[in-house]
Short mmCIF file of C-alpha atoms in Angstrom, two decimals:
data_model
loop_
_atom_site.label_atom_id
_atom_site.label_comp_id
_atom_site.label_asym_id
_atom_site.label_seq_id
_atom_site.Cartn_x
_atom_site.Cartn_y
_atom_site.Cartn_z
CA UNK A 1 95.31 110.56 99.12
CA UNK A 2 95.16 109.72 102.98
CA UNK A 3 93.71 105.95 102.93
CA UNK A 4 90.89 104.79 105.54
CA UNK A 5 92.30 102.40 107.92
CA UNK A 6 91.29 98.85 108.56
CA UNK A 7 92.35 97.64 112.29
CA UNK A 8 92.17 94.40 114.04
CA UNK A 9 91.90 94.35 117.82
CA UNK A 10 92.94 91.51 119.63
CA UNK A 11 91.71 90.78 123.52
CA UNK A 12 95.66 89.98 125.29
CA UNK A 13 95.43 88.32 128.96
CA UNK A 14 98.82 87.75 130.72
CA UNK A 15 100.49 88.57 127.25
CA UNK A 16 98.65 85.98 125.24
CA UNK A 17 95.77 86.70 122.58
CA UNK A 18 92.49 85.27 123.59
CA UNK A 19 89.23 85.09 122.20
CA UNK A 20 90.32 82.17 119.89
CA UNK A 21 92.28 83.14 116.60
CA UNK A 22 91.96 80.08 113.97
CA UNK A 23 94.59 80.97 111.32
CA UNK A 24 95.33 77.32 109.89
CA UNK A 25 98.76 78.68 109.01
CA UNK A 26 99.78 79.81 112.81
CA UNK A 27 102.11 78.01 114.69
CA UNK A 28 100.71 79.40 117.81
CA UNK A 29 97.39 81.67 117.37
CA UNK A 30 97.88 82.81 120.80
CA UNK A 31 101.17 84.64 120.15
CA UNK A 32 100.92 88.43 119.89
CA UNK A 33 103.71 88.92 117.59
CA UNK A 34 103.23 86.21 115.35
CA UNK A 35 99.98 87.04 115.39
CA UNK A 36 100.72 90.89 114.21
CA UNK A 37 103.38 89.85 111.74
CA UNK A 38 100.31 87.80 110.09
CA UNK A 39 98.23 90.90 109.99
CA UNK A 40 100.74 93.22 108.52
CA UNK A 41 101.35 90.56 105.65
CA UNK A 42 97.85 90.47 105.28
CA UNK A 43 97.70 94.45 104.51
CA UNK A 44 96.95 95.65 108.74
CA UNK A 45 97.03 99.29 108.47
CA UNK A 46 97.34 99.41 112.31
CA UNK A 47 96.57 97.23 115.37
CA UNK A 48 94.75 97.63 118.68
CA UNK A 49 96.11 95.10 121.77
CA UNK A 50 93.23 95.26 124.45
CA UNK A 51 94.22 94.03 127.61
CA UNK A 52 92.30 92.54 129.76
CA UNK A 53 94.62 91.20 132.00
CA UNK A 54 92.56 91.08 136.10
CA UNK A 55 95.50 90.91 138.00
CA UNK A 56 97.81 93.67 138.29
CA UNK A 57 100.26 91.12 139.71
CA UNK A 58 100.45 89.97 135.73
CA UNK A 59 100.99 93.67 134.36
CA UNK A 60 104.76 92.68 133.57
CA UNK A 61 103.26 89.98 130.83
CA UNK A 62 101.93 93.40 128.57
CA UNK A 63 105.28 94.92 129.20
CA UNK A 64 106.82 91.94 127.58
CA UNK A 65 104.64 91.16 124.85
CA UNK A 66 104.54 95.30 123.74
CA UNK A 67 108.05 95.40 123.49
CA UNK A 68 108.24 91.91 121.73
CA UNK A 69 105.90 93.12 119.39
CA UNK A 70 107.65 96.47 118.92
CA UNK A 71 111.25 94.79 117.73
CA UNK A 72 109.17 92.72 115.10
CA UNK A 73 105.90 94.83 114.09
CA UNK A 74 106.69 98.12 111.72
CA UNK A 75 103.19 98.97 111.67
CA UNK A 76 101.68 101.48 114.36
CA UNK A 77 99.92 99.55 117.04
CA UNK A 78 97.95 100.86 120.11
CA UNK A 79 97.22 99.50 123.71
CA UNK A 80 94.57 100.06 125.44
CA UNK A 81 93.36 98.19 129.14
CA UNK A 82 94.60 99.29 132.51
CA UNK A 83 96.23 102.10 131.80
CA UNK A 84 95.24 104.77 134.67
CA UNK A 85 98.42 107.57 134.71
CA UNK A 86 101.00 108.95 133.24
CA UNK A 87 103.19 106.85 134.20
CA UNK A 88 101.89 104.11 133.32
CA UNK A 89 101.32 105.42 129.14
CA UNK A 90 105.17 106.17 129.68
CA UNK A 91 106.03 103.16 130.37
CA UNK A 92 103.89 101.71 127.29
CA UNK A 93 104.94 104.37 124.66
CA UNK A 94 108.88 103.66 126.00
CA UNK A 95 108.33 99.79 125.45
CA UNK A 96 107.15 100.17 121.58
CA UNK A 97 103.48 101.12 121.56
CA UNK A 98 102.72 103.94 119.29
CA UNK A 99 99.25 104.91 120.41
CA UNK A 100 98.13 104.47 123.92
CA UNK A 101 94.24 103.92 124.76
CA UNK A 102 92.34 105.43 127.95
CA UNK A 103 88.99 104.62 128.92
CA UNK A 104 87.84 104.68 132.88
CA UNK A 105 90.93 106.47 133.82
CA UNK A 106 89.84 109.04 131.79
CA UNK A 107 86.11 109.06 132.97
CA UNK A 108 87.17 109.10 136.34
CA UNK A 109 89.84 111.78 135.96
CA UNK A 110 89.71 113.55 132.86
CA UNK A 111 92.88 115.51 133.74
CA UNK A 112 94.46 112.07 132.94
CA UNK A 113 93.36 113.07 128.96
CA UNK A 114 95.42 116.78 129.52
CA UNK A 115 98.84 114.80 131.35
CA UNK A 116 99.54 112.59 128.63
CA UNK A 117 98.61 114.89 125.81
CA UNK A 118 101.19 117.80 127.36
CA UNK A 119 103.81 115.22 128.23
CA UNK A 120 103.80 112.73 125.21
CA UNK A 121 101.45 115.02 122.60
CA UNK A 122 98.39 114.66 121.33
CA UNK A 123 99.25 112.41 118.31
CA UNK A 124 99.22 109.11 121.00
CA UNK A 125 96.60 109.93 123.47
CA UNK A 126 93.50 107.62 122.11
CA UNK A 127 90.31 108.23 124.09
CA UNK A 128 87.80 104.91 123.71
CA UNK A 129 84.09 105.43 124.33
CA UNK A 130 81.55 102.57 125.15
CA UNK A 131 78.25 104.33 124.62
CA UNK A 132 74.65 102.72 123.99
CA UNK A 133 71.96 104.61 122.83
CA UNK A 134 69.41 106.22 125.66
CA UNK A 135 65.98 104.87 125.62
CA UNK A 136 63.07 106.86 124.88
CA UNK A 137 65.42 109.99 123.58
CA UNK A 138 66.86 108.31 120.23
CA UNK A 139 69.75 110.42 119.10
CA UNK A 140 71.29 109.89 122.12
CA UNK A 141 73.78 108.44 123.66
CA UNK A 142 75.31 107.48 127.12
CA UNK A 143 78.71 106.54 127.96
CA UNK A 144 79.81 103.58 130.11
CA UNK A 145 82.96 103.39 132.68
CA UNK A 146 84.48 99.55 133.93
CA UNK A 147 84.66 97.59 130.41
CA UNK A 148 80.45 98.63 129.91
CA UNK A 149 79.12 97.76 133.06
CA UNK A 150 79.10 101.16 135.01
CA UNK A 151 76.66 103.94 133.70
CA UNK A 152 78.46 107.28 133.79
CA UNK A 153 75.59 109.73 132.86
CA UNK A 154 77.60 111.33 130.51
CA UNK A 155 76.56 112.23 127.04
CA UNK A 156 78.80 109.84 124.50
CA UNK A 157 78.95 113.28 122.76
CA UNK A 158 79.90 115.97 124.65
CA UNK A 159 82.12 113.37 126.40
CA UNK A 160 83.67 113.08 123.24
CA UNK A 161 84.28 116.83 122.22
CA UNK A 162 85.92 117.31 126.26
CA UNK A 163 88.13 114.50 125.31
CA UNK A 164 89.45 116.49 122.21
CA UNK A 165 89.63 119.43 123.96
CA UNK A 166 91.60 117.86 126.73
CA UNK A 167 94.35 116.90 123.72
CA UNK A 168 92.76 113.22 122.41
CA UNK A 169 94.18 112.74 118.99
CA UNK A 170 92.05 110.26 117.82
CA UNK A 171 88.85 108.33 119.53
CA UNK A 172 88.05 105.07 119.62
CA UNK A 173 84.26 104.30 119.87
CA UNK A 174 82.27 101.36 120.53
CA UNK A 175 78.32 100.69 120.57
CA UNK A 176 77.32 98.55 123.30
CA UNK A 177 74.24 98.02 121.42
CA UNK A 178 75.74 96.45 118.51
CA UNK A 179 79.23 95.26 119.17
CA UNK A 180 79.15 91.78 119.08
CA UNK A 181 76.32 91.14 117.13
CA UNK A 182 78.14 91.39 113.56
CA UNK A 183 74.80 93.09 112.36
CA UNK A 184 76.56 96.48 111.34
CA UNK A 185 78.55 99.61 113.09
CA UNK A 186 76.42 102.29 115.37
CA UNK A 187 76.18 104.78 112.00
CA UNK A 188 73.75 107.66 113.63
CA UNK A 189 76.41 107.72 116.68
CA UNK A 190 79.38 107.70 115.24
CA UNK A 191 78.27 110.20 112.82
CA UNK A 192 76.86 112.33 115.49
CA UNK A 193 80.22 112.08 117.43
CA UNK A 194 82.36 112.56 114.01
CA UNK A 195 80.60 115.63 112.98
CA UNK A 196 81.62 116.66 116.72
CA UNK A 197 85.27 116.38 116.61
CA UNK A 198 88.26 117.05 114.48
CA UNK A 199 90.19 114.27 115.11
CA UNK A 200 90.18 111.11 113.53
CA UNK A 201 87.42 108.78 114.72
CA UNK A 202 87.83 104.85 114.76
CA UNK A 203 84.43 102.86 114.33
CA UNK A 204 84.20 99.78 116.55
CA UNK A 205 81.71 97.39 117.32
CA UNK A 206 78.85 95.43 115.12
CA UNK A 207 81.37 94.41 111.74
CA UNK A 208 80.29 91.62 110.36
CA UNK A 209 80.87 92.70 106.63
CA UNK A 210 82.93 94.90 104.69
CA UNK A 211 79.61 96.54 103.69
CA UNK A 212 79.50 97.58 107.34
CA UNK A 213 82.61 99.04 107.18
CA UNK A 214 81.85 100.99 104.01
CA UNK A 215 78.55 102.11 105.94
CA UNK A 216 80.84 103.17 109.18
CA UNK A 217 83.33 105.08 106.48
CA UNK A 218 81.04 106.73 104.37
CA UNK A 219 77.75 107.40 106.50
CA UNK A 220 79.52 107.19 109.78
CA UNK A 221 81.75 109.56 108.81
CA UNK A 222 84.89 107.50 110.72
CA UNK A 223 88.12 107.47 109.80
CA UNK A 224 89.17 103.50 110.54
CA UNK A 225 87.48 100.66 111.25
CA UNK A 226 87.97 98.12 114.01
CA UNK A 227 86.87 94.76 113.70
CA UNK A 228 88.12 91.48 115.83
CA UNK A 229 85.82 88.48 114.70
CA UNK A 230 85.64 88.90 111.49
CA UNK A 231 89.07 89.11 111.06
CA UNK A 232 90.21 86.61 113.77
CA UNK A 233 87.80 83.97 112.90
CA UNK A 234 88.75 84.00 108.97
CA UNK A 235 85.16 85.03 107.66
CA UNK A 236 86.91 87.98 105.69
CA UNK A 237 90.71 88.57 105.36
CA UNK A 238 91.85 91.92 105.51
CA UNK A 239 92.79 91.42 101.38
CA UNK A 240 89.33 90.87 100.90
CA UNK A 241 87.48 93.72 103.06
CA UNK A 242 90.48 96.01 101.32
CA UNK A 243 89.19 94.51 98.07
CA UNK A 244 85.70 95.03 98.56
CA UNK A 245 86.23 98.77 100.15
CA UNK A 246 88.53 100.14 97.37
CA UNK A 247 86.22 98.77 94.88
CA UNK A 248 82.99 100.68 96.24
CA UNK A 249 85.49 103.94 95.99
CA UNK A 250 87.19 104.10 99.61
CA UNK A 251 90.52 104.96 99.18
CA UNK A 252 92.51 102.31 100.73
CA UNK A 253 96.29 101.23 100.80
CA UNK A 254 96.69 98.19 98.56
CA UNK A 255 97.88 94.80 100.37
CA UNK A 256 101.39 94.79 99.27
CA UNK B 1 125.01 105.24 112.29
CA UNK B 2 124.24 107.18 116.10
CA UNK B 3 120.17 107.66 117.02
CA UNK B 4 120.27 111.12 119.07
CA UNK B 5 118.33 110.73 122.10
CA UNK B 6 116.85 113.41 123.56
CA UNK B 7 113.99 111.99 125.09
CA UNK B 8 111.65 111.63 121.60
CA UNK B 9 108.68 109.54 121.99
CA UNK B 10 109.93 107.41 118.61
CA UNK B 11 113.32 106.99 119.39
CA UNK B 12 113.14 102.89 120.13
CA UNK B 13 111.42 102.69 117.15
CA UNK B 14 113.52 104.10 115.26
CA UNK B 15 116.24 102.32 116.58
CA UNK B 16 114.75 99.06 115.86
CA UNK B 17 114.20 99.66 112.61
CA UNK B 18 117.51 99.92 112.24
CA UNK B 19 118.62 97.40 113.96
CA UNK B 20 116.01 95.15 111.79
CA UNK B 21 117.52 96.12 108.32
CA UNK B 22 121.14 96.42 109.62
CA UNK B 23 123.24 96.56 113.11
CA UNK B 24 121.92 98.15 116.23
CA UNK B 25 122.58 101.81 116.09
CA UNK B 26 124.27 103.64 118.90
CA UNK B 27 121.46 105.58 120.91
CA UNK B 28 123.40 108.58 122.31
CA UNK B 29 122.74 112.20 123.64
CA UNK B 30 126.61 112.71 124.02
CA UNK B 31 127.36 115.59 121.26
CA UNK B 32 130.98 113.64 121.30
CA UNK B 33 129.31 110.49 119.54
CA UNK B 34 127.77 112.91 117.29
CA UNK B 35 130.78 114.81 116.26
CA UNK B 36 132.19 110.88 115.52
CA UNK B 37 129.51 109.84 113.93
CA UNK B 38 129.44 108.33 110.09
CA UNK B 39 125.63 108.95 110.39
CA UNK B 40 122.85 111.00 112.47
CA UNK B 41 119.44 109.93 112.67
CA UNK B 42 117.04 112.74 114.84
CA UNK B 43 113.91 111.51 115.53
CA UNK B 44 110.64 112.81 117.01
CA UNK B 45 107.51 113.52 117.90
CA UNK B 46 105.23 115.49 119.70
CA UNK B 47 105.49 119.15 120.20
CA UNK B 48 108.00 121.62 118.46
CA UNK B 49 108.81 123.60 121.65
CA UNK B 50 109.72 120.38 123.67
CA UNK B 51 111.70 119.37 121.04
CA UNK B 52 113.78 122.02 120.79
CA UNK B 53 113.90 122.63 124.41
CA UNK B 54 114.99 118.58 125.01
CA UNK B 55 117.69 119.62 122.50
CA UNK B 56 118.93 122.71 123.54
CA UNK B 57 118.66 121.53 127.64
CA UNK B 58 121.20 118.38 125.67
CA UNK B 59 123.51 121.28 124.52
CA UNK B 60 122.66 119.53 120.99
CA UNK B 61 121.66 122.21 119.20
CA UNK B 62 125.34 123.61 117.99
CA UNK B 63 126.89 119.94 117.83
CA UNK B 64 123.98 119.01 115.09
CA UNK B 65 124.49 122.17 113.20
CA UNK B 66 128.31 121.75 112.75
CA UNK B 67 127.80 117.84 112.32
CA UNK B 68 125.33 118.75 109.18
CA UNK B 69 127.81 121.78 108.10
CA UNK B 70 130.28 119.34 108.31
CA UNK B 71 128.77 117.37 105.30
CA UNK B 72 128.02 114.18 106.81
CA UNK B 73 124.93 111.81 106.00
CA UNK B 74 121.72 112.83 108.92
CA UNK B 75 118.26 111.83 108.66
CA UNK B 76 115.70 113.86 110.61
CA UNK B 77 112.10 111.90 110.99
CA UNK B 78 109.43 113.65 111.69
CA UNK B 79 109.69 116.15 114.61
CA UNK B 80 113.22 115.35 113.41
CA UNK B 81 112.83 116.81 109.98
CA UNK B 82 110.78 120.28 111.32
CA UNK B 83 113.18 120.88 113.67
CA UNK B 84 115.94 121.10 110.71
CA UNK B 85 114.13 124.45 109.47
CA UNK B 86 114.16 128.29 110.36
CA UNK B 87 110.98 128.23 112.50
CA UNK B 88 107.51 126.53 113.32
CA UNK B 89 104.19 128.16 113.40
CA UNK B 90 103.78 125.98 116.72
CA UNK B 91 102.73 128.03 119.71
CA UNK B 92 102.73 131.33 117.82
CA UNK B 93 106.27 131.28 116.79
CA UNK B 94 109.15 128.31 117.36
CA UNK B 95 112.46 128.91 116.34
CA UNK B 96 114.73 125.65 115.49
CA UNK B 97 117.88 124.40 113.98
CA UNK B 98 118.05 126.39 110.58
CA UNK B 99 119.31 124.27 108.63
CA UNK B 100 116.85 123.87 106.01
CA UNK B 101 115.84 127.29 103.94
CA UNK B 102 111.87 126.96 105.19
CA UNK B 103 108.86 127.19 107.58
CA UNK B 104 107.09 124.81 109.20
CA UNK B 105 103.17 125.63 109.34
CA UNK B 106 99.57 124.13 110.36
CA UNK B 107 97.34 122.22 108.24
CA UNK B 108 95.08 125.38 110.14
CA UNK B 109 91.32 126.00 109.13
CA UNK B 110 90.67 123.30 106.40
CA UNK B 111 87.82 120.94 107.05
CA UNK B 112 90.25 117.94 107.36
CA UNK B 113 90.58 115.88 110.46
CA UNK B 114 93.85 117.28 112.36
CA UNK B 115 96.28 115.48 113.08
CA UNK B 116 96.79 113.91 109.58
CA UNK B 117 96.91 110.57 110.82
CA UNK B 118 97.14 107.62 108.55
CA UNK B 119 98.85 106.30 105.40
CA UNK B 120 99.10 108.76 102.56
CA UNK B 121 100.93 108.18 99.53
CA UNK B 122 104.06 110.34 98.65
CA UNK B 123 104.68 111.17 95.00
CA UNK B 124 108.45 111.17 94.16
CA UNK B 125 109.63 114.26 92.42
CA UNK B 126 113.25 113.09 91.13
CA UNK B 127 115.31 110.42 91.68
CA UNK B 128 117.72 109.89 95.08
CA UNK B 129 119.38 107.29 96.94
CA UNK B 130 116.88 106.82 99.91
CA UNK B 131 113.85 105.96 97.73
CA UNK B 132 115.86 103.90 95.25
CA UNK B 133 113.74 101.03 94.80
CA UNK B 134 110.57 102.17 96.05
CA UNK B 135 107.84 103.44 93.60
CA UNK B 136 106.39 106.95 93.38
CA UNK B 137 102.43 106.64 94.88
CA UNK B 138 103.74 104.37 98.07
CA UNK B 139 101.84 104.77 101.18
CA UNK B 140 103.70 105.71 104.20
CA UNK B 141 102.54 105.97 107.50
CA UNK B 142 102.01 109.67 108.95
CA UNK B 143 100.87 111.46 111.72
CA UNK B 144 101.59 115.20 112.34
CA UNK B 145 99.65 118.45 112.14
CA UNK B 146 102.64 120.47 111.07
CA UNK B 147 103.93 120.56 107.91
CA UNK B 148 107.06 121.71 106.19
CA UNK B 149 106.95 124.55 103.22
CA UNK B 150 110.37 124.56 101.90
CA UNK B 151 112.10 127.80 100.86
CA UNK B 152 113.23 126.06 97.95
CA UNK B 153 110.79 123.61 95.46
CA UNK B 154 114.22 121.76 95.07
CA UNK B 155 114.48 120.50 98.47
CA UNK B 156 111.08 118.62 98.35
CA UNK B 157 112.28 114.97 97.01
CA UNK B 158 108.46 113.85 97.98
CA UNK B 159 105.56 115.37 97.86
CA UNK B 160 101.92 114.37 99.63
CA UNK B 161 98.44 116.11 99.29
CA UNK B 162 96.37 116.67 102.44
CA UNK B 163 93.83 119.95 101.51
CA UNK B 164 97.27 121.10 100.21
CA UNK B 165 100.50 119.31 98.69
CA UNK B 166 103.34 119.49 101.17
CA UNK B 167 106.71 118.27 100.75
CA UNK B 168 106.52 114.76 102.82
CA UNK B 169 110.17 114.14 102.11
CA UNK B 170 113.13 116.46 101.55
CA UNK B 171 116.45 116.03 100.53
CA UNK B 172 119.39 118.84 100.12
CA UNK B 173 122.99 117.81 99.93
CA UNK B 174 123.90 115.68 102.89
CA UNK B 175 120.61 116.21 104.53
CA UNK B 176 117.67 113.53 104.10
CA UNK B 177 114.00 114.34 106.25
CA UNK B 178 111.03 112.17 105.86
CA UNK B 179 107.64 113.33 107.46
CA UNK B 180 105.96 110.58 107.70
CA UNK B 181 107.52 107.56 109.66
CA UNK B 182 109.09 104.68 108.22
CA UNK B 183 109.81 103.15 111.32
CA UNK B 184 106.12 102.76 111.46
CA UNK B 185 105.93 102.30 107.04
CA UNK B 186 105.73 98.51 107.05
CA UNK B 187 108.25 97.00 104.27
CA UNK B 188 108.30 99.99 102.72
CA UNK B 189 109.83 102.14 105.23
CA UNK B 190 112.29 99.30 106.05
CA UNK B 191 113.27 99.79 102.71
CA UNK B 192 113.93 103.28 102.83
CA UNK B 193 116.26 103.05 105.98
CA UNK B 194 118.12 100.07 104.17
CA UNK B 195 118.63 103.03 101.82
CA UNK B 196 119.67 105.62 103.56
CA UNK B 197 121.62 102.96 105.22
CA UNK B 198 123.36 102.10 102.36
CA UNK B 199 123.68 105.78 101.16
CA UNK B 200 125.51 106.79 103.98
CA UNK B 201 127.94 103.98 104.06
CA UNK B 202 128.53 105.39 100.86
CA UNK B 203 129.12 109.08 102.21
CA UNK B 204 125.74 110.47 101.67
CA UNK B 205 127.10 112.18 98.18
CA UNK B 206 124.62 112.43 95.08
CA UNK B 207 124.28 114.18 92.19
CA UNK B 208 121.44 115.80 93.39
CA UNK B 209 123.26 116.91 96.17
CA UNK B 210 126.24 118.42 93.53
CA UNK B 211 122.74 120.44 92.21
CA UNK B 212 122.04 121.27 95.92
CA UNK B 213 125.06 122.65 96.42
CA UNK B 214 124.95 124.90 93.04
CA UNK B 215 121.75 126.37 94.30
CA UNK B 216 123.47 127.16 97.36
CA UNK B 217 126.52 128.99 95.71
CA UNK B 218 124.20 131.12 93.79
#
């Protein structure tokens, strides 16, 4: 039976994890690949690399640490952040990445969704949604361009059904209105976006318990889960969350 | 052991894989390192027509059919293993290599998500080199929304339910084709290119393979 995925995302600047990893047993929490090798031990059934990098004058760091993490990692990994052509999820998908992630590009020219589809397939064009729910129309939702700061008018879901059209093979969606607040995934939205779409949908934003992550699985309707803090600060291991998730009757794969 | 590159969107991974359980393959689009090779390892993903079209544009479509006529241990992953058979259902009708007895079809009008993207587990159906080791009800790491239907049940070595049971994994004589990705398979898949590794080394012959080629006569 095809298993629900657990994913960590980590925040990279200049090729180094930020955001404060605190792993007693790491060397160095702010290596990538160390960092990844730790999470595919630990039963990873993917990973997300966000990067945040400002400077485009430091986009060579990425190149490094995706292809570093590519001769060591056998798990599938995605990165998202900065990437705005073609070209540019060519050069990511030739350095190791499996998946790569497009956000404002894509808002800004949705062709961008069509290109890499056609010219890499489907199966690694990720399309990432920010969305927070519209005030005064509940059941609604709005998605947001530049890293959440840029209201786009668009409608998280209809946004979300052109990006499947266009060839995304899987979507990657974040509430604004919980994501950071460990108080539980966006359920009515991601189930209104995964009733939408048939692709896979990851759930991001708002985990602060493997009950959330059931919620997001089974109510949601998502495929995967994302989740940084929890994971990253060492409130749950993945073990545990895989534990707690298989035991409530998601199918997961066991931690080896 | 020679990768083929043809411009497949897993073809570094594939190679470091291999590289990680054993030496560095050669990475090669030359038919000549084919036709010297002790192994072949297509991989692939993406679209059945560009496949086929990266291969034949390569000229590699006649070198890969004599080098598997010829006996030798290949591996197909992936795009690699439904380009081995007669045609895909892709884009209406795409024809490719022929050398697996079979079709390759959608997962089409189910309710599932498509593609099947994920880690599914893959139910061994006899014994064989490449999975020596490895238990029956691993997960493996897949994503694809084309499957392979086998002319013959024989050829499926593994076997994975999505709406339907496909064969995730076939075997027949020198020929070994995985679905899902091991590259991408954690320990697991490691472990199953050690094996086909080692099962090559060894000249890619099995018993099984002695029942293949039975089926074949008759």
């Amino acid at each position: 039976m095809l298993t629900r995925r657990i994913i960590p995302c980590f925040d990279v600047d200049r090729g180094r994890v930020v955001k404060g990893v605190s792993f007693v047993e790491l060397r160095d929490a702010g290596d990538p690949v160390e960092l990844a090798r730790l999470y595919d031990r630990e039963g990873a059934d993917e990973l997300v690399f966000l990067d945040i990098t400002a400077s485009s004058d430091d986009r060579s760091t990425v190149y490094d640490m995706v292809a570093a993490t590519a001769d060591e990692v056998f798990i599938p990994f995605t990165v998202g952040g900065g990437i705005r052509s073609a070209l540019d999820m060519k050069t990511m998908l030739e350095l190791g990445a499996d998946k790569v992630s497009v956000n404002t590009a894509a808002l800004q020219r949705p062709e961008l969704i069509n290109e890499g589809a056609y010219r890499f397939g489907s199966q690694c064009i990720v399309v990432a949604i920010d969305a927070r729910g519209v005030h005064g129309t509940p059941g609604t939702w709005e998605v947001y361009s530049h890293g959440g700061r840029q209201a786009t008018g668009r409608d998280a879901v209809e946004w979300a059904k052109e990006a499947v059209e266009r060839g995304a093979g899987e979507l990657l969606v974040t509430s604004m209105d919980t994501d950071g607040h460990q108080t539980g995934y966006d359920i009515p939205m991601l189930r209104a976006i995964s009733e939408a779409v048939t692709v896979p949908v990851v759930a991001s934003g708002g985990a602060g318990s493997p009950v959330h992550m059931a919620q997001a699985l089974t109510e949601g309707h998502a495929d995967a889960v994302l989740a940084a803090s929890i994971f990253h600060f060492g409130t749950y291991s993945i073990r545990q969350v895989k534990a707690e998730l298989a035991a409530a009757g998601l199918p997961m794969r066991p931690v080896p | 052991m020679v990768v083929v590159d043809y411009g497949a969107g897993n073809l570094r991974s594939v190679a470091r894989a291999i590289a990680h359980v054993d030496a560095p393959p050669v990475i090669s689009a030359d038919p000549a390192d084919i036709d010297r090779a002790g192994a072949v390892v297509l991989p692939g993903v993406g679209a059945a027509a560009d496949t086929m079209a990266n291969l034949r544009s390569r000229g590699l479509e006649q070198p890969l059919r004599e080098y598997i006529a010829g006996g030798r241990p290949f591996l197909g992953v992936c795009m690699g293993l439904q380009a081995l058979f007669e045609y895909s259902e892709e884009g209406g009708r795409q024809d490719c290599l022929g050398v697996l007895p079979g079709v390759v079809r959608h997962f089409g009008r189910s309710a599932l998500k498509v593609p099947h993207m994920g880690w599914n587990t893959v139910e061994w159906t006899r014994d064989h080199p490449v999975i020596e080791g490895i238990p029956s009800g691993e997960h493996f790491y897949f994503v694809h929304s084309f499957y392979p239907e086998p002319a013959h049940a024989d050829d499926a070595l593994g076997i994975t339910e999505y709406g339907l049971e496909f064969a995730s994994l076939v075997a027949r004589e020198n020929v070994v084709a995985s679905q899902f990705h091991p590259e991408k398979s954690s320990d697991r898949g490691l472990q199953f290119y050690a094996n086909f590794i080692r099962w090559a080394q060894a000249g890619g012959q099995t018993s099984a393979s002695a029942a293949a080629g039975a089926n074949l006569a008759r």
